[in-house]
PDB file of C-alpha atoms and ligand atoms in Angstrom:
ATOM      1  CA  UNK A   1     -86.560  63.720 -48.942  1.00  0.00           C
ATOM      2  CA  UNK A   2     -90.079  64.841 -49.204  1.00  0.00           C
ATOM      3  CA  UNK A   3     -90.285  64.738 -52.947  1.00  0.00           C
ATOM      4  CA  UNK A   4     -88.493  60.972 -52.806  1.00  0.00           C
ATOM      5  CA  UNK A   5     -90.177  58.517 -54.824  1.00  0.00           C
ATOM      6  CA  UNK A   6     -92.323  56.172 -52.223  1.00  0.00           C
ATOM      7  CA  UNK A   7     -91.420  52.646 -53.809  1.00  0.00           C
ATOM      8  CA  UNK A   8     -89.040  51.383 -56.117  1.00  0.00           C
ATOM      9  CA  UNK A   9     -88.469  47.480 -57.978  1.00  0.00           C
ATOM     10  CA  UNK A  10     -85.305  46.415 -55.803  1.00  0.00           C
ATOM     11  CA  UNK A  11     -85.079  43.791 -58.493  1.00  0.00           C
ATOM     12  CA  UNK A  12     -85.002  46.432 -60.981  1.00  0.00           C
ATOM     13  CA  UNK A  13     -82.379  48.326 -58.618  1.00  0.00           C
ATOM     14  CA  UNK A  14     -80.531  44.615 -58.291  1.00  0.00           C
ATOM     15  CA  UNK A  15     -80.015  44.427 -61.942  1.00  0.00           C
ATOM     16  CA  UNK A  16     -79.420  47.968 -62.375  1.00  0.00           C
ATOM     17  CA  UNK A  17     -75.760  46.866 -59.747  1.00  0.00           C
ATOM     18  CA  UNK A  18     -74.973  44.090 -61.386  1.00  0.00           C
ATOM     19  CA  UNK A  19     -75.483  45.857 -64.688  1.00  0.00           C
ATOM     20  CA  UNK A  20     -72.799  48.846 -63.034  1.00  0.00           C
ATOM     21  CA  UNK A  21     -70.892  46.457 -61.475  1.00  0.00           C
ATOM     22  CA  UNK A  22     -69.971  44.678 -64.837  1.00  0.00           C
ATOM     23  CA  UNK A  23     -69.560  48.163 -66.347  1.00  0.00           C
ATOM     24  CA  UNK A  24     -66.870  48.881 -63.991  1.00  0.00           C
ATOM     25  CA  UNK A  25     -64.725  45.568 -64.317  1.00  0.00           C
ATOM     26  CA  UNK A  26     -65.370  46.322 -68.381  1.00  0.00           C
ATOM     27  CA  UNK A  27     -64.104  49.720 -67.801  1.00  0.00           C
ATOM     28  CA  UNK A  28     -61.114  48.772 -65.775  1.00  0.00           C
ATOM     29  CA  UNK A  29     -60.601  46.030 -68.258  1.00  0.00           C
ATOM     30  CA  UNK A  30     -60.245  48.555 -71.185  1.00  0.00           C
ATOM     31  CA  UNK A  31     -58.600  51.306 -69.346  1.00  0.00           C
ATOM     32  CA  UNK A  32     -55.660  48.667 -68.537  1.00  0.00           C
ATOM     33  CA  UNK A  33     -55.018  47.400 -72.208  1.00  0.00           C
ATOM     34  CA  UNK A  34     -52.554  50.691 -72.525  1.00  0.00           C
ATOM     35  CA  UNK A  35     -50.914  50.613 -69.178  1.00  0.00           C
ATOM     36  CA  UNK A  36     -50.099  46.672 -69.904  1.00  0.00           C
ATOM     37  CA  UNK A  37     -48.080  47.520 -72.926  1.00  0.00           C
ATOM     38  CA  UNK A  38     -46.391  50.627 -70.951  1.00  0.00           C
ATOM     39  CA  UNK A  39     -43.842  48.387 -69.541  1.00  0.00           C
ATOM     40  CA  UNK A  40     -42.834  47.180 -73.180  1.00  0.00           C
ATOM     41  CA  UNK A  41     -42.725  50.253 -74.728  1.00  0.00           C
ATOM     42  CA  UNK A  42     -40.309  51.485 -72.487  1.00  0.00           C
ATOM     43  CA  UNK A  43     -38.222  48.487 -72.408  1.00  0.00           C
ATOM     44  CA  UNK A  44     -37.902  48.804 -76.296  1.00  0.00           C
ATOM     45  CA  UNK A  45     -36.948  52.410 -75.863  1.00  0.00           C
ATOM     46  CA  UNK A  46     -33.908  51.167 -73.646  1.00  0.00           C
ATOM     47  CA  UNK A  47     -32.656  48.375 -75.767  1.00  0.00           C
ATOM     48  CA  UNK A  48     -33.110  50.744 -78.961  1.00  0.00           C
ATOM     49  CA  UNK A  49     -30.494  53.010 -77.247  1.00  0.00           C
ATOM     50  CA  UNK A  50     -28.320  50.090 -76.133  1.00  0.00           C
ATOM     51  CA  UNK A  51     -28.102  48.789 -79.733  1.00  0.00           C
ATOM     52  CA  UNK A  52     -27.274  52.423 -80.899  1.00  0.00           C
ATOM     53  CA  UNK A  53     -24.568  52.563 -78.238  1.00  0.00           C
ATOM     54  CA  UNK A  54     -23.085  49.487 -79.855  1.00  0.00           C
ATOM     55  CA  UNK A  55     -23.238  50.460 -83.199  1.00  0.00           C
ATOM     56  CA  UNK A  56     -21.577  54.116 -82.636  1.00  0.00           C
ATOM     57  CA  UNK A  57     -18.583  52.357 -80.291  1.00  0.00           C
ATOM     58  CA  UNK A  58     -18.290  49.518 -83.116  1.00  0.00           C
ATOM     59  CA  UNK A  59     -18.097  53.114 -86.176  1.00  0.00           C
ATOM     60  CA  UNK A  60     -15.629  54.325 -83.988  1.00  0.00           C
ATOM     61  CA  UNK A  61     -13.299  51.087 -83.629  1.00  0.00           C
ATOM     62  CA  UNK A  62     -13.263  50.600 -87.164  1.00  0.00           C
ATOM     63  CA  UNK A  63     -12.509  54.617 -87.863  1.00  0.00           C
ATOM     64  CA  UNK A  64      -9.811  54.393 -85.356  1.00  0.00           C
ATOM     65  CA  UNK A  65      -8.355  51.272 -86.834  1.00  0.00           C
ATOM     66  CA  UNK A  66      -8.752  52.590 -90.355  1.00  0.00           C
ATOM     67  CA  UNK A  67      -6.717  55.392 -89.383  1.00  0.00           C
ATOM     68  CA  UNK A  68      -3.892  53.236 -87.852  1.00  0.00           C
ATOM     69  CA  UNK A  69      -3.930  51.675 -90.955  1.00  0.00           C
ATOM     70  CA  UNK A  70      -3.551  54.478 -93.542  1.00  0.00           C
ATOM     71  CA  UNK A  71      -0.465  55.706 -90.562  1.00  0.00           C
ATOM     72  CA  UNK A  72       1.292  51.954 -90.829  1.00  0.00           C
ATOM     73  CA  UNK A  73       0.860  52.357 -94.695  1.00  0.00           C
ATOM     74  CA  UNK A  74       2.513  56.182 -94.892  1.00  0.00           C
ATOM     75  CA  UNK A  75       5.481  54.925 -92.692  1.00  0.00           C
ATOM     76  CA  UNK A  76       6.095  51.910 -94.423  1.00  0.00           C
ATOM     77  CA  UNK A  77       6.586  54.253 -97.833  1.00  0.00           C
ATOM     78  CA  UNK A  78       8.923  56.105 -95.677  1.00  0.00           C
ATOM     79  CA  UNK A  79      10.947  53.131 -94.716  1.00  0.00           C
ATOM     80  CA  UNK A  80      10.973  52.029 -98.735  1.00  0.00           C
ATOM     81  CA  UNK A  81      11.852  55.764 -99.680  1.00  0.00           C
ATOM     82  CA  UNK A  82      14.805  55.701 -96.960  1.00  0.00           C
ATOM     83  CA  UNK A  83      15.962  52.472 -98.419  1.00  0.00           C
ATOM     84  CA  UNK A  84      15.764  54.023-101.594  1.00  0.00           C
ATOM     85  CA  UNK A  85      17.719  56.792-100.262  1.00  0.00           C
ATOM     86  CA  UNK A  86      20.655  54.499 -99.145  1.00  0.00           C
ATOM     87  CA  UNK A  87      22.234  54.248-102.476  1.00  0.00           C
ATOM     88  CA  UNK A  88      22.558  57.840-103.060  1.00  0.00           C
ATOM     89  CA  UNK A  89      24.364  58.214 -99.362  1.00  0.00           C
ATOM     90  CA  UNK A  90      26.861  60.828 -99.980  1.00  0.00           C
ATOM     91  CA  UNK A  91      28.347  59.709 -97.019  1.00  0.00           C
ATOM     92  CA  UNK A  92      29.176  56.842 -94.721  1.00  0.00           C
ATOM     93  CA  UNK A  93      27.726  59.312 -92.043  1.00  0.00           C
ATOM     94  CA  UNK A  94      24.681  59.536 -93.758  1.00  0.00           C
ATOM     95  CA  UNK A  95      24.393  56.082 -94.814  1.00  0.00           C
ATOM     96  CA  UNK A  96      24.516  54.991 -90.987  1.00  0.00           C
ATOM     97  CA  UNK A  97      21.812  57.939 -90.381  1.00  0.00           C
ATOM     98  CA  UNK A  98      19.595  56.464 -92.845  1.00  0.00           C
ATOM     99  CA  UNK A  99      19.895  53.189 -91.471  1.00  0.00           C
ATOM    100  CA  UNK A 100      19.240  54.283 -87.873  1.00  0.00           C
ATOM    101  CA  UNK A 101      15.685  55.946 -89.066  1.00  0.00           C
ATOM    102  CA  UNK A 102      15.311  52.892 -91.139  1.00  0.00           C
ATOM    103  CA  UNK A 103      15.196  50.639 -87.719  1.00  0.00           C
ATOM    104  CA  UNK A 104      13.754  53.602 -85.816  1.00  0.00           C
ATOM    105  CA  UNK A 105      10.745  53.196 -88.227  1.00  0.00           C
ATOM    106  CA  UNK A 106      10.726  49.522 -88.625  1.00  0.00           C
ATOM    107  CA  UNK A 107      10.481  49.381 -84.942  1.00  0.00           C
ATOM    108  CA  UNK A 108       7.692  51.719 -84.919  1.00  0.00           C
ATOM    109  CA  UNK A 109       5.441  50.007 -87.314  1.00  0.00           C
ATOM    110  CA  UNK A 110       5.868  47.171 -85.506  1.00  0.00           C
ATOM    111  CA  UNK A 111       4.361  48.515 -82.815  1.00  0.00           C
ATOM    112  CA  UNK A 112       1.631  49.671 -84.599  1.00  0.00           C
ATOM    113  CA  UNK A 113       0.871  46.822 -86.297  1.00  0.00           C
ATOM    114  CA  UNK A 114       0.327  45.362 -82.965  1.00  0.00           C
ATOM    115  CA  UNK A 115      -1.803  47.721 -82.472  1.00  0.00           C
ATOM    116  CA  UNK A 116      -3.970  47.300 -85.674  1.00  0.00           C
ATOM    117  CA  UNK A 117      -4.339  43.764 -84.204  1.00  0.00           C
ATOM    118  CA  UNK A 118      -5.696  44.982 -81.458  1.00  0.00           C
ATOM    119  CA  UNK A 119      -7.760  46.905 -82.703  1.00  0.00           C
ATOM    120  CA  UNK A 120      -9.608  44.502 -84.934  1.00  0.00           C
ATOM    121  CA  UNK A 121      -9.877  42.062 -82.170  1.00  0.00           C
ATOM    122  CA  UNK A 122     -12.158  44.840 -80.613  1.00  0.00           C
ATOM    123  CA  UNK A 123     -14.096  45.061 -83.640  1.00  0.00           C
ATOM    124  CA  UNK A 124     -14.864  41.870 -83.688  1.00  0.00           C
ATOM    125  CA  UNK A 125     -15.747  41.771 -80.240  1.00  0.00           C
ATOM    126  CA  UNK A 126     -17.862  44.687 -80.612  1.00  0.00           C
ATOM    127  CA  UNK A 127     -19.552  43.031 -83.715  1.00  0.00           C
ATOM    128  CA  UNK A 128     -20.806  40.373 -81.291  1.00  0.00           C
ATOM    129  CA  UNK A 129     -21.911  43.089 -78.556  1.00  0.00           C
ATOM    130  CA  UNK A 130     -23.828  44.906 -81.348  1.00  0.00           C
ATOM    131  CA  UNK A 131     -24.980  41.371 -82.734  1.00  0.00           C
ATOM    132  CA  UNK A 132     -26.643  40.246 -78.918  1.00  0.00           C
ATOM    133  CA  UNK A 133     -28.023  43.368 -78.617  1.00  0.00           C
ATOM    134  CA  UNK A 134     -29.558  43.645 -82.077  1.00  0.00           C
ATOM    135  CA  UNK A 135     -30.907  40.190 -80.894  1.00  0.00           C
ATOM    136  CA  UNK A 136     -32.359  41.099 -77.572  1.00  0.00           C
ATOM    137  CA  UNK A 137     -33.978  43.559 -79.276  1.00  0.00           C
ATOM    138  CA  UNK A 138     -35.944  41.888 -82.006  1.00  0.00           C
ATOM    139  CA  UNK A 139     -37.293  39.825 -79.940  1.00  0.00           C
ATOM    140  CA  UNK A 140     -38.604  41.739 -77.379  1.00  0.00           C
ATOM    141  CA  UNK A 141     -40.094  43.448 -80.399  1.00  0.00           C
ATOM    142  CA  UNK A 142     -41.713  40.163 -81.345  1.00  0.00           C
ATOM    143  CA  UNK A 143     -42.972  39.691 -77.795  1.00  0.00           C
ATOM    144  CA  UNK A 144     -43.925  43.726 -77.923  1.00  0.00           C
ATOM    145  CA  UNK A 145     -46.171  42.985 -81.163  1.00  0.00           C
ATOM    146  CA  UNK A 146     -47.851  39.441 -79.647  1.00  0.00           C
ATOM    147  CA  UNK A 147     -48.922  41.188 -76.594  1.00  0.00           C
ATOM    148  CA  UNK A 148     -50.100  44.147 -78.364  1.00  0.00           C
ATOM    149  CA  UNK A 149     -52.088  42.001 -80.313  1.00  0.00           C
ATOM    150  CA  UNK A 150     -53.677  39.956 -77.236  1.00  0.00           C
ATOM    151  CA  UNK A 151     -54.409  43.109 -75.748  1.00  0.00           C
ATOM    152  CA  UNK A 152     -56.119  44.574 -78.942  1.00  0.00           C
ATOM    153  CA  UNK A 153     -58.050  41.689 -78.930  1.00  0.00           C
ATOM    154  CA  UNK A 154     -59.140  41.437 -75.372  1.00  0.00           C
ATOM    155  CA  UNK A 155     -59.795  45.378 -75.077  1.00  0.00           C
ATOM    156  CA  UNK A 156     -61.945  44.930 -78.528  1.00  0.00           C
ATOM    157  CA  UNK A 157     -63.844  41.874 -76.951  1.00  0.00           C
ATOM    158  CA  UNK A 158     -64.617  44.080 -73.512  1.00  0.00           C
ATOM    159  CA  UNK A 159     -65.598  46.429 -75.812  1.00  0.00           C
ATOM    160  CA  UNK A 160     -67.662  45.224 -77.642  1.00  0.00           C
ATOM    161  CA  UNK A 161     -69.104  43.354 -74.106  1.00  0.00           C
ATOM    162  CA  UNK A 162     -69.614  46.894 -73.184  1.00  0.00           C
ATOM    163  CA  UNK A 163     -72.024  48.292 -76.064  1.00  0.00           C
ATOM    164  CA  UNK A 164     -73.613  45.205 -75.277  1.00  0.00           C
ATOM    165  CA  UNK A 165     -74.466  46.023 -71.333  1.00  0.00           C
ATOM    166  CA  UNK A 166     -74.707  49.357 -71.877  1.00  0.00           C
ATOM    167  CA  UNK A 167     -77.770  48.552 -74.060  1.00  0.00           C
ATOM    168  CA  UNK A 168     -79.129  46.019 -71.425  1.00  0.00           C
ATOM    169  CA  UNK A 169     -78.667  49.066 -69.042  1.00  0.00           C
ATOM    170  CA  UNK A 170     -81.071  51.347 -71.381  1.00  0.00           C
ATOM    171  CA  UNK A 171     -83.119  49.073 -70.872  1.00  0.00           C
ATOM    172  CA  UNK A 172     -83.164  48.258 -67.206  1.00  0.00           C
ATOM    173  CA  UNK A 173     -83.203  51.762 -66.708  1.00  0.00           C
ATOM    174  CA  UNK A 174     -86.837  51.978 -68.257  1.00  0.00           C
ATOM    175  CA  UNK A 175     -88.054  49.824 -65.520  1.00  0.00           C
ATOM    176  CA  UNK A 176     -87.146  52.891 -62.986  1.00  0.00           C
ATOM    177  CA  UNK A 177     -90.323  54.907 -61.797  1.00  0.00           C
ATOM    178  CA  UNK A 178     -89.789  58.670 -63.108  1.00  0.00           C
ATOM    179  CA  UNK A 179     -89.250  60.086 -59.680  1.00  0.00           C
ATOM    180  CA  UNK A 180     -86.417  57.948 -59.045  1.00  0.00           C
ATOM    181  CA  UNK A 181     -84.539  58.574 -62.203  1.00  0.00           C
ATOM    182  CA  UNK A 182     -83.057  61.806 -61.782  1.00  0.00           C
ATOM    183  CA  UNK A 183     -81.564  60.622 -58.100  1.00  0.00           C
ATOM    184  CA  UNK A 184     -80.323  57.526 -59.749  1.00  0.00           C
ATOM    185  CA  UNK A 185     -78.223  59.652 -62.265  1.00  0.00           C
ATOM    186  CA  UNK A 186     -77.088  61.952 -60.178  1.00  0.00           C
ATOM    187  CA  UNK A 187     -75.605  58.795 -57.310  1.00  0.00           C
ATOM    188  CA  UNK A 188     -74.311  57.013 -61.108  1.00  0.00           C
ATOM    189  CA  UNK A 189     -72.181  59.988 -62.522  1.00  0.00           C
ATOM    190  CA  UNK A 190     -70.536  60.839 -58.888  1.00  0.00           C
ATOM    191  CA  UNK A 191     -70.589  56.999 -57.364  1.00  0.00           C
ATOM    192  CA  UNK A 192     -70.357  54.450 -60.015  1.00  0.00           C
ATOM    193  CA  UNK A 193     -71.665  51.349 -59.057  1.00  0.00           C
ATOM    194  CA  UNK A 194     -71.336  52.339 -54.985  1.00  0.00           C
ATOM    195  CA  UNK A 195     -74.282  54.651 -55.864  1.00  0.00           C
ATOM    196  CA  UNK A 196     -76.198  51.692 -55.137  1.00  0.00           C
ATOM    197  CA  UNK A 197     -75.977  48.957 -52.304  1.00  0.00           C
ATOM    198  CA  UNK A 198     -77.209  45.699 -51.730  1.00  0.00           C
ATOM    199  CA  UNK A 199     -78.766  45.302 -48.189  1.00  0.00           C
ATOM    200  CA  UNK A 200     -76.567  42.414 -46.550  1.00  0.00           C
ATOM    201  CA  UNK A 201     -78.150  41.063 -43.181  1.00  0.00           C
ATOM    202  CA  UNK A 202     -79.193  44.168 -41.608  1.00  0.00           C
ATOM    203  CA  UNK A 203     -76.436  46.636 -42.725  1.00  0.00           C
ATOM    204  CA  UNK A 204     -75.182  48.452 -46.032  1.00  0.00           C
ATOM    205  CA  UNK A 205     -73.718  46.214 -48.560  1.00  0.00           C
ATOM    206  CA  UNK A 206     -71.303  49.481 -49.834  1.00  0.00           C
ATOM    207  CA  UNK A 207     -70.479  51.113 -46.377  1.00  0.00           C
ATOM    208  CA  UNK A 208     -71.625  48.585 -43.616  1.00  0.00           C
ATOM    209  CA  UNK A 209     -73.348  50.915 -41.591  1.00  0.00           C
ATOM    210  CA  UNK A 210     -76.066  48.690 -39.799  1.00  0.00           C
ATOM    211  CA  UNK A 211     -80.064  49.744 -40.144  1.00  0.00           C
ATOM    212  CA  UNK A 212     -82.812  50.298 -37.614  1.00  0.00           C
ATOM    213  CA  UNK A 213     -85.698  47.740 -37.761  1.00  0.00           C
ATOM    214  CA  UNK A 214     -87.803  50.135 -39.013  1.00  0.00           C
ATOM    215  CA  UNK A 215     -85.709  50.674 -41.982  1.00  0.00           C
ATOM    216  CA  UNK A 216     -85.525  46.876 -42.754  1.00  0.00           C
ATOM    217  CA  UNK A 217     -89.039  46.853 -42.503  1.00  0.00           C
ATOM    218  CA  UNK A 218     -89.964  49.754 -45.038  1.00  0.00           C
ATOM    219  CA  UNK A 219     -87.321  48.125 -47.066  1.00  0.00           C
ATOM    220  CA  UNK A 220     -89.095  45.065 -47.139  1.00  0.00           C
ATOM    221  CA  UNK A 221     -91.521  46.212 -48.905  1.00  0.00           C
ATOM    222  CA  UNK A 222     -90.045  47.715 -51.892  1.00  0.00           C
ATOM    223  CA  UNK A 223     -89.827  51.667 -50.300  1.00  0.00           C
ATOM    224  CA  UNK A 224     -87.425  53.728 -51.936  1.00  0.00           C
ATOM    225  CA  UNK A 225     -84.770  54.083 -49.219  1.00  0.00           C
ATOM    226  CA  UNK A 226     -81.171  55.873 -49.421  1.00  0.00           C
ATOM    227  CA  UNK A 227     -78.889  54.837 -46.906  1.00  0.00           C
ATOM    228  CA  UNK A 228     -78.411  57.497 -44.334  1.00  0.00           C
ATOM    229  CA  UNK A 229     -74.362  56.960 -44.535  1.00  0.00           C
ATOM    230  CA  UNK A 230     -73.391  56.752 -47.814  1.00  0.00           C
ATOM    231  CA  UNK A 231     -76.384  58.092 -49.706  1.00  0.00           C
ATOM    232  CA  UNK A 232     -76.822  54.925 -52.097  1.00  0.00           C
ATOM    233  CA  UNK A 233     -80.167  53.901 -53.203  1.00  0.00           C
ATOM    234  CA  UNK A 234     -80.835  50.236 -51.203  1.00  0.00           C
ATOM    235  CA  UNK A 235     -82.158  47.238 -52.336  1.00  0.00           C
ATOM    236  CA  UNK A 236     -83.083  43.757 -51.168  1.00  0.00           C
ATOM    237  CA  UNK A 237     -82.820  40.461 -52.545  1.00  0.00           C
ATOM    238  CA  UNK A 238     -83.670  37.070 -51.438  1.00  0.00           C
ATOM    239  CA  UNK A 239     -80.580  36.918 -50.130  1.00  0.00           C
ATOM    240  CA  UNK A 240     -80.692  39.943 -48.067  1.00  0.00           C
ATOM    241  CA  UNK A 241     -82.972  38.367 -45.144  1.00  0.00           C
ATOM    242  CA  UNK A 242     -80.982  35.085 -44.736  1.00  0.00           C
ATOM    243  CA  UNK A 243     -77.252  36.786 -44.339  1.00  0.00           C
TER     244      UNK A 243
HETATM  245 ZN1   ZN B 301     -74.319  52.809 -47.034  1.00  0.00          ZN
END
């Protein structure tokens, strides 16, 4: 690393983490606004189908009623026209065969006016299906739309937090010595934040690996120093020396 730069500001360096660091958690911050609202999205496609379930079973109730109805209605003409018919019996034979289809009939719609009962009791119980799941449904709308618009308004906060650091990064970044700058980018775009690393105690604050005296020593003061293991540019603080 001939062409290294010899010394660097690790206070400059220190800021330049935290700077990353905060970058990161912004980043993360507005990357997650979406996936939170996943979740909802796809519980409002569910319930949307559920309600439309309901609705087509309650259309086909009241179709299928309907048309027991209009059937009751035709027979019950029948019965009046066979009634009708009685008086013009030609015979006692066919008087008595009226009669029989009369009762035949009778007996008939009674059945299917039990049925028509039946059928509307359904309806009505699949009114109040359609009616809880209608319900279910508007309101995990109206929960949808309240987180949506907490998470508009934190990922609009983080970022606007973000043009805000990234303009306190321009700035740090000025403080860098020109032959340092081009390393710096390069351990940025393919690290993040782990392109740098504090020193803790005598080892790597990003991959632990533990440094030779000598290193600790150059490090102390201010030389530009990549750790061997993970490549990131080191720094000391205060804090370094007493952990
Ligand atoms: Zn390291």
């Amino acid at each position: 690393m001939s062409d290294a730069p010899h010394k660097i500001s690790h206070s400059t360096v220190s800021t330049l983490h935290h700077i990353h660091k905060k970058l990161t958690e912004l980043n993360s911050q507005i990357g997650r606004g979406p996936r939170q609202l996943q979740a909802g999205i796809k519980a409002i496609e569910t319930l949307k189908a559920s309600e439309q379930q309901a609705k087509d079973a309650l259309q086909q109730a009241k179709i299928a009623c309907d048309r027991k109805q209009l059937q009751l209605k035709e027979r019950e003409q029948r019965v009046a026209d066979l009634k009708a018919k009685l008086n013009t019996a030609a015979s006692n034979r066919e008087f008595q065969t009226f009669k029989e289809q009369i009762a035949a009939d009778q007996q008939a719609n009674g059945v299917l006016a039990d049925e028509i009962l039946e059928a509307m009791e359904k309806i009505d119980e699949l009114g109040r299906e359609l009616k809880l799941r209608t319900e279910d449904l508007n309101q995990r709308e109206a929960d949808h739309a309240s987180l949506q618009s907490e998470v508009d308004a934190r990922v609009s906060v983080a970022t606007a937090e973000r043009e805000r650091v990234m303009e306190e990064l321009a700035v740090a970044e000025e403080q860098l010595p020109d032959d340092a700058v081009e390393i710096y980018q390069r351990l940025i775009r393919s690290h993040g934040e782990d392109g740098l690393a504090h020193v803790e105690g005598q080892s790597c604050g990003n991959c632990g690996a533990t440094f030779a005296p000598q290193v600790l020593n150059r490090l102390m003061l201010s030389h530009f120093i990549c750790c061997p293991t993970c490549g990131a540019i080191l720094y000391m603080t205060a804090d370094s020396v007493s952990e």
